[in-house]
Amino acid sequence: MIDPALWKRLDEVFAEALERPPAQRQAFLDEVSRDDPALRDEVERLLAADQAETSFLETPPGELLGLALDELEEGGSLGPYRLLRRIGSGGMGAVYLARREDEHYQRDVAIKVLRSGLASTEAFHRFLAERQILAQLEHPNIARLYDGGSTRDGRPYLVLELIDGVPVDEYCDRHRLSVHQRLALFQKICAAVQYAHQNLLVHRDLKPGNILVTPEGEPKLLDFGIAKRLAPEPGGPGGTPGETQGGVRLLTPSYASPEQVRSAAITTASDVYSLGVILYELLAGRRPYPVAPEQPYEIERIICEREPERPSAALLRPGTDPPPEAIAQARGTHPAELRRCLQGDLDNIVLMALRKDPRSRYSSAAQLSEDLARYLEDLPVAARPETLRYRGRKFLRRNRAAVAITAAVVLLLATFVASLLAQRRQLARERDKARYALSFLVDTFKQADPYQTQGERLTAREILDQGAARVARELAGQPDMQAGLMDAIGEANLGLARHGKAKPLLERALALRRQVFGPGSLEVAESLEHLAACLSEGSRLGEAEVRLREALAIRRRRQGNRDLAVARTLNQLGRLLAQQGAPLGDAPEIEALHQEALAIARRVERPAGATVAESLLDLAELRSLQGQTAAAEQLFREGLEIESRVFERRNPRLYRDQSKYGVLLINAGKLRPAEALLRRCLAIQREMLGREHPDAVETMNDLALAIHLQGRHAESEPLNHEVLSLLLSHYGPLDLRVATAHQNLATDLEPLGRVAEAVDHYHQALAIRRRIIGEGDPVIGQLLLLLAELYRYQEDYPRALDYARQAYEAVVRTRGKDHPHVAYVLRETGRIYSQQHRFREAEPYLRRSLDLRLRILDARHPDLAKSQVSLARCLIGLGRDGEAVPLLREARITFAQVYGPGADISQVPGKLLAEIAARQAQR
């Protein structure tokens, strides 16, 4: 048995050795284990196990049954993980549901533990090798390895991602996914398998039970227990690159390839075969061979000898369950329609994946996925009926010379003529479209000319409405042109904040483009993005996310990772996720989206461009949401500097983004610079866009906040009232911007003595946010805290403490224990106790608030000074004036710098210091 203390070093050396070519490993081991021969022996055994023909998972079941189970005690622990219950067991060991609960984070996981009795065998070393395999796999559709270690008796264990999901076939049937939706889901599975193959791993046990789909619709590939590392170079006589020998078999017969059944060499083509079986089931609701699962040996014989039925024929296979009607119903259709859908390309694609000869199948999971993409886009597929191809080859061989000459001449002429005709048709279509578009624009803008309209001037909104009616009426027979103009008019309406008018136009444009260009076209991706923006404006964030993810998938497939359109879609999705709430919980995905967009933009626009600036500013807003003010400010400055070089001086985007920088200055406590910047932006936006434009309204909202935080509530209250009125007229009562306006207005009404109005606005804001986002919205904690503060002012302390408790739970749940907002809640709780003269209860809350702010805020941040004053008041109440003095002196300096020495708040520390000095003089 290996000493557990050797584990970490052994695993590190083994991992590093695997990364080196085999010829260099001995020299590497000479260097790292010069003084530790035991370490070298164990690493060499691991390397040998990694290249061995069989693993402990391939040990015959009879031998495995002789091993002791030796279960771990439920409720016990492995490192930081507490075992909750056993959820499975197999030949190699048991799997437990476990939970990590410590000061770092909480997480439910699955822990796989090696059986006792294997710890001193080859199985022990294979377990380590399997762990190294899993450690290589970082893919969103593959269950992740989090950690590893050993039990007290030296048995290794793996800590794996716990997947809350159901098998892929069950998920598809339960949600009645259509054929196209099933293919889109299957393509994600192919991507995960391809990723494993690129990491030189063959799964060897692909089946629905090893592919779980989460409630969010994401497939997760599980159980690489019998996965095999591919040899990077020929491994001896008969070996070829990319092959692994079959060894003793441990497989699921219904999904095994012919070469697995025969114990022949295994390649990535074996996984392609298994994918073919899964695809067959997802489409036709049946397996390729009409044999009951309790007849495994008959299945193996058929797999090697019999050709599978076409999926379209298997659907109507007589005397089998479920009946065709039930299968079709689970796909949202009828048997005849489902059979027509499967006939042709889908039949051929599935059968190509299931060919007996591995060399005749798709060469990779990626190629299988690409053929499905071509099918979805109504393009020719690589799979063709093998009988026709075979007859064609025979005919060509018999008449090779004559056919070659004739075909060359005919092909040349046909190609030339077809090319000319196609170009002529395309040019004619483009000319007609251009003529109509020009005519449409001329006629539309003539309506703004009073000489053409008998003195009547039409507004931009009226022109757009009349244009939309003309497009719907005049272009019914030209759906491609109709879709393009509807999309453009919808976007124009959206720019005028008329999302109610924009939405039906954008939805109609999307439907037409799906019909004309196909569901996987770039035109459809563009419409999806525009519709997502419209839905987001209407606070229908979940629907917007679905559209954006679909658009991103199309763009990735069609444009790869070198197109600015992909980068812009990535940024749009990142902003939407941040807008939905819980930015700390979503931060890793948001970060990844913006970083990928930035990388693409820098490759295309180097050294800098508009999309580079957009990505930097989006990352800056994420940093600001996370409380990382200094990092956010640096990113903002970099992005704004690029924009100043890229855009014209009067571009509205410059002032929209500068106003966002003003919000960052507010969060950093730089209130007077923020106010000056926001006033400048607002004046320019009103001049360029009008007083009611959403960008101008948002800047006015931010300006009101900067004024409010300086204590000038009589100035900020009318601004907030105007913001609320404008937003209600634009968006209606159920909108997140309206919720924020209610909240901001309440914070002004309260200090002006209008408490009942303030409470009403707070509760309206809470109701809107709970309706749209739910309890995961981080702003809910902030609203609860404001209510706690209001009731403290009213000396309703029980209610104040109750709201403070709710606020703490909400902030920690959505932001995390170390977010700056936690300090606000702690400080308010301490102030509630202090105001009741319960100073001993108040002190720990106020100290924790101050400690947190000292860690995350600048030395002269006003919130830090406020915490210092609150704690000083508490210490004075406890009779500890000496401890209060340095806190008050620091706060006095900060307030004077931020608010000016004459501000009311700046006088507070000095008055308290004077009171202390007077008491000391009397003693």
Coordinates of N, CA and C in Angstrom, one line a residue, residues 749-888:
L749 N -37.6 60.0 -1.3 CA -38.8 60.3 -0.5 C -38.6 60.1 1.0
E750 N -37.8 59.1 1.4 CA -37.7 58.8 2.8 C -37.0 59.9 3.6
P751 N -35.8 60.5 3.1 CA -35.2 61.6 3.9 C -36.0 62.9 3.8
L752 N -36.9 63.0 2.8 CA -37.8 64.2 2.7 C -39.0 64.0 3.6
G753 N -39.1 62.9 4.4 CA -40.2 62.8 5.3 C -41.4 62.1 4.7
R754 N -41.4 61.7 3.5 CA -42.6 61.1 2.8 C -42.4 59.5 2.9
V755 N -42.5 59.0 4.1 CA -42.2 57.6 4.4 C -43.2 56.7 3.8
A756 N -44.5 57.0 3.9 CA -45.5 56.0 3.4 C -45.3 55.9 1.8
E757 N -45.0 57.0 1.1 CA -44.8 56.9 -0.3 C -43.5 56.0 -0.6
A758 N -42.5 56.2 0.2 CA -41.3 55.5 0.1 C -41.5 54.0 0.2
V759 N -42.2 53.6 1.2 CA -42.5 52.2 1.5 C -43.3 51.6 0.3
D760 N -44.3 52.3 -0.3 CA -45.0 51.8 -1.4 C -44.1 51.6 -2.6
H761 N -43.2 52.6 -2.9 CA -42.3 52.4 -4.0 C -41.4 51.2 -3.9
Y762 N -40.8 51.0 -2.6 CA -40.0 49.9 -2.4 C -40.7 48.6 -2.7
H763 N -41.9 48.5 -2.2 CA -42.7 47.2 -2.4 C -43.0 47.0 -3.9
Q764 N -43.3 48.1 -4.6 CA -43.5 47.9 -6.0 C -42.3 47.4 -6.7
A765 N -41.1 47.9 -6.3 CA -39.9 47.5 -6.9 C -39.6 46.0 -6.6
L766 N -39.9 45.6 -5.4 CA -39.7 44.2 -5.0 C -40.6 43.3 -5.8
A767 N -41.9 43.7 -6.0 CA -42.9 42.8 -6.7 C -42.4 42.7 -8.1
I768 N -42.0 43.7 -8.8 CA -41.5 43.6 -10.2 C -40.4 42.7 -10.3
R769 N -39.4 42.8 -9.5 CA -38.2 42.0 -9.6 C -38.5 40.5 -9.3
R770 N -39.3 40.3 -8.3 CA -39.7 38.9 -8.0 C -40.5 38.3 -9.1
R771 N -41.3 39.1 -9.8 CA -42.1 38.6 -10.9 C -41.2 38.2 -12.1
I772 N -40.2 39.1 -12.4 CA -39.5 38.9 -13.6 C -38.3 38.0 -13.4
I773 N -37.5 38.1 -12.3 CA -36.3 37.3 -12.1 C -36.5 36.2 -11.1
G774 N -37.2 36.6 -10.0 CA -37.3 35.7 -8.9 C -36.3 36.0 -7.8
E775 N -36.3 35.1 -6.8 CA -35.5 35.3 -5.6 C -34.0 35.3 -5.9
G776 N -33.6 34.8 -7.1 CA -32.2 34.9 -7.5 C -31.7 36.2 -7.8
D777 N -32.6 37.2 -7.9 CA -32.1 38.6 -8.3 C -31.4 39.2 -7.1
P778 N -30.1 39.6 -7.3 CA -29.3 40.2 -6.2 C -29.8 41.5 -5.7
V779 N -30.6 42.2 -6.5 CA -31.1 43.6 -6.1 C -32.1 43.4 -5.0
I780 N -32.8 42.2 -4.9 CA -33.8 42.0 -3.9 C -33.2 42.2 -2.5
G781 N -31.9 41.7 -2.3 CA -31.3 42.0 -1.0 C -31.1 43.4 -0.7
Q782 N -30.8 44.2 -1.7 CA -30.6 45.6 -1.6 C -31.9 46.3 -1.2
L783 N -33.0 45.9 -1.8 CA -34.3 46.5 -1.5 C -34.7 46.2 0.0
L784 N -34.5 44.9 0.4 CA -34.8 44.5 1.7 C -34.0 45.3 2.7
L785 N -32.8 45.6 2.4 CA -31.9 46.4 3.3 C -32.4 47.8 3.4
L786 N -32.9 48.4 2.3 CA -33.4 49.8 2.3 C -34.6 49.8 3.2
L787 N -35.5 48.8 3.1 CA -36.6 48.8 4.0 C -36.2 48.6 5.5
A788 N -35.2 47.9 5.7 CA -34.7 47.8 7.1 C -34.2 49.1 7.6
E789 N -33.5 49.9 6.8 CA -33.1 51.2 7.2 C -34.2 52.2 7.4
L790 N -35.3 52.1 6.6 CA -36.4 52.9 6.7 C -37.1 52.7 8.1
Y791 N -37.3 51.4 8.4 CA -38.0 51.1 9.6 C -37.1 51.4 10.8
R792 N -35.8 51.4 10.7 CA -35.0 51.9 11.8 C -35.2 53.4 12.0
Y793 N -35.3 54.2 11.0 CA -35.6 55.6 11.1 C -36.9 55.8 11.8
Q794 N -37.9 54.9 11.6 CA -39.2 55.0 12.2 C -39.2 54.4 13.6
E795 N -38.0 53.9 14.1 CA -37.9 53.2 15.4 C -38.8 52.0 15.5
D796 N -39.1 51.3 14.4 CA -39.8 50.1 14.4 C -38.7 49.0 14.3
Y797 N -38.0 48.7 15.5 CA -36.8 47.9 15.5 C -37.1 46.4 15.2
P798 N -38.2 45.8 15.7 CA -38.4 44.4 15.3 C -38.5 44.2 13.8
R799 N -39.3 45.1 13.2 CA -39.5 45.0 11.7 C -38.1 45.3 11.0
A800 N -37.4 46.2 11.5 CA -36.1 46.6 10.9 C -35.1 45.4 11.0
L801 N -35.1 44.7 12.1 CA -34.2 43.6 12.3 C -34.6 42.4 11.4
D802 N -35.9 42.2 11.2 CA -36.4 41.2 10.4 C -36.0 41.4 8.9
Y803 N -36.2 42.6 8.4 CA -35.8 42.9 7.1 C -34.3 42.9 6.9
A804 N -33.5 43.2 7.9 CA -32.1 43.1 7.8 C -31.6 41.7 7.7
R805 N -32.3 40.8 8.5 CA -32.0 39.3 8.4 C -32.3 38.8 7.0
Q806 N -33.5 39.2 6.5 CA -33.8 38.7 5.1 C -32.8 39.2 4.1
A807 N -32.4 40.5 4.3 CA -31.4 41.1 3.3 C -30.1 40.3 3.4
Y808 N -29.7 40.0 4.6 CA -28.4 39.2 4.7 C -28.5 37.9 3.9
E809 N -29.6 37.2 4.2 CA -29.7 35.9 3.5 C -29.8 36.0 2.0
A810 N -30.5 37.1 1.5 CA -30.6 37.3 0.1 C -29.2 37.7 -0.6
V811 N -28.5 38.6 0.1 CA -27.2 39.0 -0.4 C -26.2 37.9 -0.5
V812 N -26.1 37.1 0.6 CA -25.1 36.0 0.7 C -25.5 34.9 -0.4
R813 N -26.8 34.7 -0.6 CA -27.3 33.7 -1.5 C -26.9 34.1 -3.0
T814 N -27.0 35.4 -3.3 CA -26.8 35.8 -4.7 C -25.5 36.4 -5.0
R815 N -24.8 37.0 -3.9 CA -23.5 37.6 -4.2 C -22.3 36.9 -3.6
G816 N -22.5 36.1 -2.5 CA -21.4 35.5 -1.8 C -21.1 36.3 -0.6
K817 N -20.4 35.6 0.3 CA -20.1 36.1 1.7 C -19.1 37.3 1.6
D818 N -18.3 37.4 0.6 CA -17.3 38.5 0.6 C -17.6 39.6 -0.4
H819 N -18.8 39.7 -0.8 CA -19.2 40.8 -1.7 C -19.4 42.1 -0.9
P820 N -19.0 43.3 -1.5 CA -19.2 44.5 -0.8 C -20.6 44.8 -0.2
H821 N -21.6 44.2 -0.8 CA -23.0 44.5 -0.3 C -23.2 43.8 1.0
V822 N -22.5 42.8 1.4 CA -22.6 42.1 2.7 C -22.2 43.1 3.8
A823 N -21.2 44.0 3.5 CA -20.8 45.0 4.5 C -21.9 46.0 4.8
Y824 N -22.7 46.3 3.8 CA -23.9 47.2 4.0 C -24.9 46.6 5.0
V825 N -25.2 45.3 4.8 CA -26.2 44.6 5.6 C -25.6 44.5 7.1
L826 N -24.4 44.2 7.2 CA -23.8 44.1 8.6 C -23.8 45.4 9.3
R827 N -23.5 46.5 8.5 CA -23.4 47.8 9.2 C -24.9 48.2 9.6
E828 N -25.8 47.9 8.7 CA -27.2 48.3 9.1 C -27.7 47.6 10.3
T829 N -27.4 46.3 10.4 CA -27.8 45.5 11.5 C -27.2 46.1 12.8
G830 N -25.9 46.4 12.7 CA -25.2 47.0 13.9 C -25.9 48.3 14.3
R831 N -26.2 49.1 13.3 CA -26.9 50.4 13.6 C -28.2 50.3 14.2
I832 N -29.0 49.2 13.8 CA -30.3 49.0 14.5 C -30.1 48.7 15.9
Y833 N -29.1 47.8 16.3 CA -28.8 47.5 17.7 C -28.3 48.8 18.4
S834 N -27.4 49.5 17.8 CA -26.9 50.7 18.4 C -28.0 51.7 18.8
Q835 N -28.9 51.9 17.8 CA -29.9 52.9 18.1 C -30.8 52.5 19.2
Q836 N -30.8 51.2 19.6 CA -31.5 50.8 20.8 C -30.7 50.7 22.0
H837 N -29.4 51.2 21.9 CA -28.4 51.2 23.0 C -28.0 49.8 23.3
R838 N -28.1 48.9 22.4 CA -27.7 47.5 22.6 C -26.3 47.4 22.0
F839 N -25.3 48.1 22.6 CA -24.0 48.3 21.9 C -23.2 47.0 21.9
R840 N -23.3 46.2 22.9 CA -22.5 44.9 22.9 C -23.0 44.0 21.7
E841 N -24.3 44.0 21.4 CA -24.8 43.2 20.3 C -24.4 43.8 19.0
A842 N -24.3 45.2 19.0 CA -24.0 45.9 17.7 C -22.5 45.7 17.3
E843 N -21.6 45.7 18.3 CA -20.2 45.8 18.0 C -19.7 44.7 17.0
P844 N -20.0 43.4 17.2 CA -19.5 42.4 16.2 C -20.0 42.6 14.8
Y845 N -21.2 43.1 14.6 CA -21.7 43.3 13.2 C -20.9 44.5 12.6
L846 N -20.7 45.6 13.4 CA -20.0 46.8 12.9 C -18.5 46.5 12.6
R847 N -17.9 45.6 13.4 CA -16.5 45.3 13.2 C -16.4 44.4 11.9
R848 N -17.3 43.5 11.7 CA -17.2 42.6 10.5 C -17.4 43.5 9.3
S849 N -18.3 44.4 9.4 CA -18.6 45.3 8.2 C -17.3 46.1 7.9
L850 N -16.7 46.7 8.9 CA -15.5 47.5 8.7 C -14.4 46.6 8.2
D851 N -14.2 45.4 8.7 CA -13.1 44.6 8.2 C -13.3 44.2 6.8
L852 N -14.5 43.9 6.4 CA -14.8 43.6 5.0 C -14.5 44.8 4.1
R853 N -14.9 46.0 4.5 CA -14.6 47.1 3.7 C -13.1 47.5 3.6
L854 N -12.4 47.3 4.7 CA -11.0 47.5 4.7 C -10.3 46.6 3.6
R855 N -10.8 45.4 3.4 CA -10.2 44.5 2.5 C -10.5 44.9 1.0
I856 N -11.6 45.5 0.8 CA -12.0 45.6 -0.6 C -12.1 47.0 -1.1
L857 N -12.1 48.0 -0.2 CA -12.3 49.4 -0.7 C -11.0 50.2 -0.5
D858 N -10.9 51.3 -1.3 CA -9.8 52.2 -1.2 C -9.8 52.9 0.2
A859 N -8.7 53.4 0.6 CA -8.6 54.0 1.9 C -9.5 55.2 2.1
R860 N -9.8 55.9 1.0 CA -10.6 57.1 1.2 C -12.0 57.0 0.5
H861 N -12.5 55.7 0.6 CA -13.8 55.5 0.1 C -14.9 55.9 1.1
P862 N -15.9 56.7 0.7 CA -16.9 57.2 1.7 C -17.6 56.0 2.5
D863 N -17.8 54.9 1.8 CA -18.5 53.8 2.6 C -17.6 53.3 3.7
L864 N -16.3 53.3 3.5 CA -15.4 52.9 4.5 C -15.5 53.9 5.7
A865 N -15.5 55.2 5.4 CA -15.7 56.2 6.4 C -17.0 56.1 7.2
K866 N -18.1 55.7 6.5 CA -19.3 55.5 7.2 C -19.3 54.4 8.1
S867 N -18.6 53.3 7.8 CA -18.4 52.2 8.7 C -17.6 52.6 9.9
Q868 N -16.6 53.4 9.7 CA -15.8 53.9 10.8 C -16.6 54.7 11.8
V869 N -17.4 55.6 11.3 CA -18.3 56.4 12.1 C -19.3 55.5 12.9
S870 N -19.9 54.6 12.2 CA -20.9 53.7 12.9 C -20.2 52.9 14.0
L871 N -19.0 52.4 13.8 CA -18.3 51.6 14.9 C -17.9 52.6 16.0
A872 N -17.4 53.8 15.6 CA -17.0 54.8 16.6 C -18.2 55.1 17.6
R873 N -19.4 55.3 17.0 CA -20.6 55.6 17.8 C -20.8 54.5 18.8
C874 N -20.7 53.2 18.3 CA -20.9 52.1 19.2 C -19.9 52.0 20.3
L875 N -18.6 52.3 20.0 CA -17.5 52.3 21.0 C -17.7 53.4 22.0
I876 N -18.2 54.5 21.6 CA -18.5 55.6 22.5 C -19.6 55.2 23.5
G877 N -20.6 54.5 22.9 CA -21.7 54.0 23.8 C -21.2 53.0 24.8
L878 N -20.1 52.3 24.5 CA -19.6 51.3 25.4 C -18.5 51.9 26.4
G879 N -18.4 53.3 26.2 CA -17.4 54.0 27.1 C -16.0 53.8 26.7
R880 N -15.7 53.4 25.4 CA -14.3 53.2 24.9 C -14.0 54.3 23.9
D881 N -13.9 55.6 24.5 CA -13.7 56.7 23.6 C -12.3 56.7 22.9
G882 N -11.3 56.1 23.6 CA -10.0 56.1 23.1 C -9.9 55.3 21.8
E883 N -10.7 54.2 21.7 CA -10.7 53.4 20.4 C -11.5 54.1 19.3
A884 N -12.4 55.0 19.7 CA -13.3 55.7 18.7 C -12.5 56.8 18.0
V885 N -11.6 57.5 18.7 CA -10.9 58.7 18.2 C -10.2 58.5 16.9
P886 N -9.3 57.5 16.7 CA -8.7 57.3 15.4 C -9.6 57.0 14.3
L887 N -10.7 56.3 14.5 CA -11.7 56.0 13.5 C -12.4 57.3 13.0
L888 N -12.7 58.2 14.0 CA -13.4 59.4 13.6 C -12.4 60.4 12.9

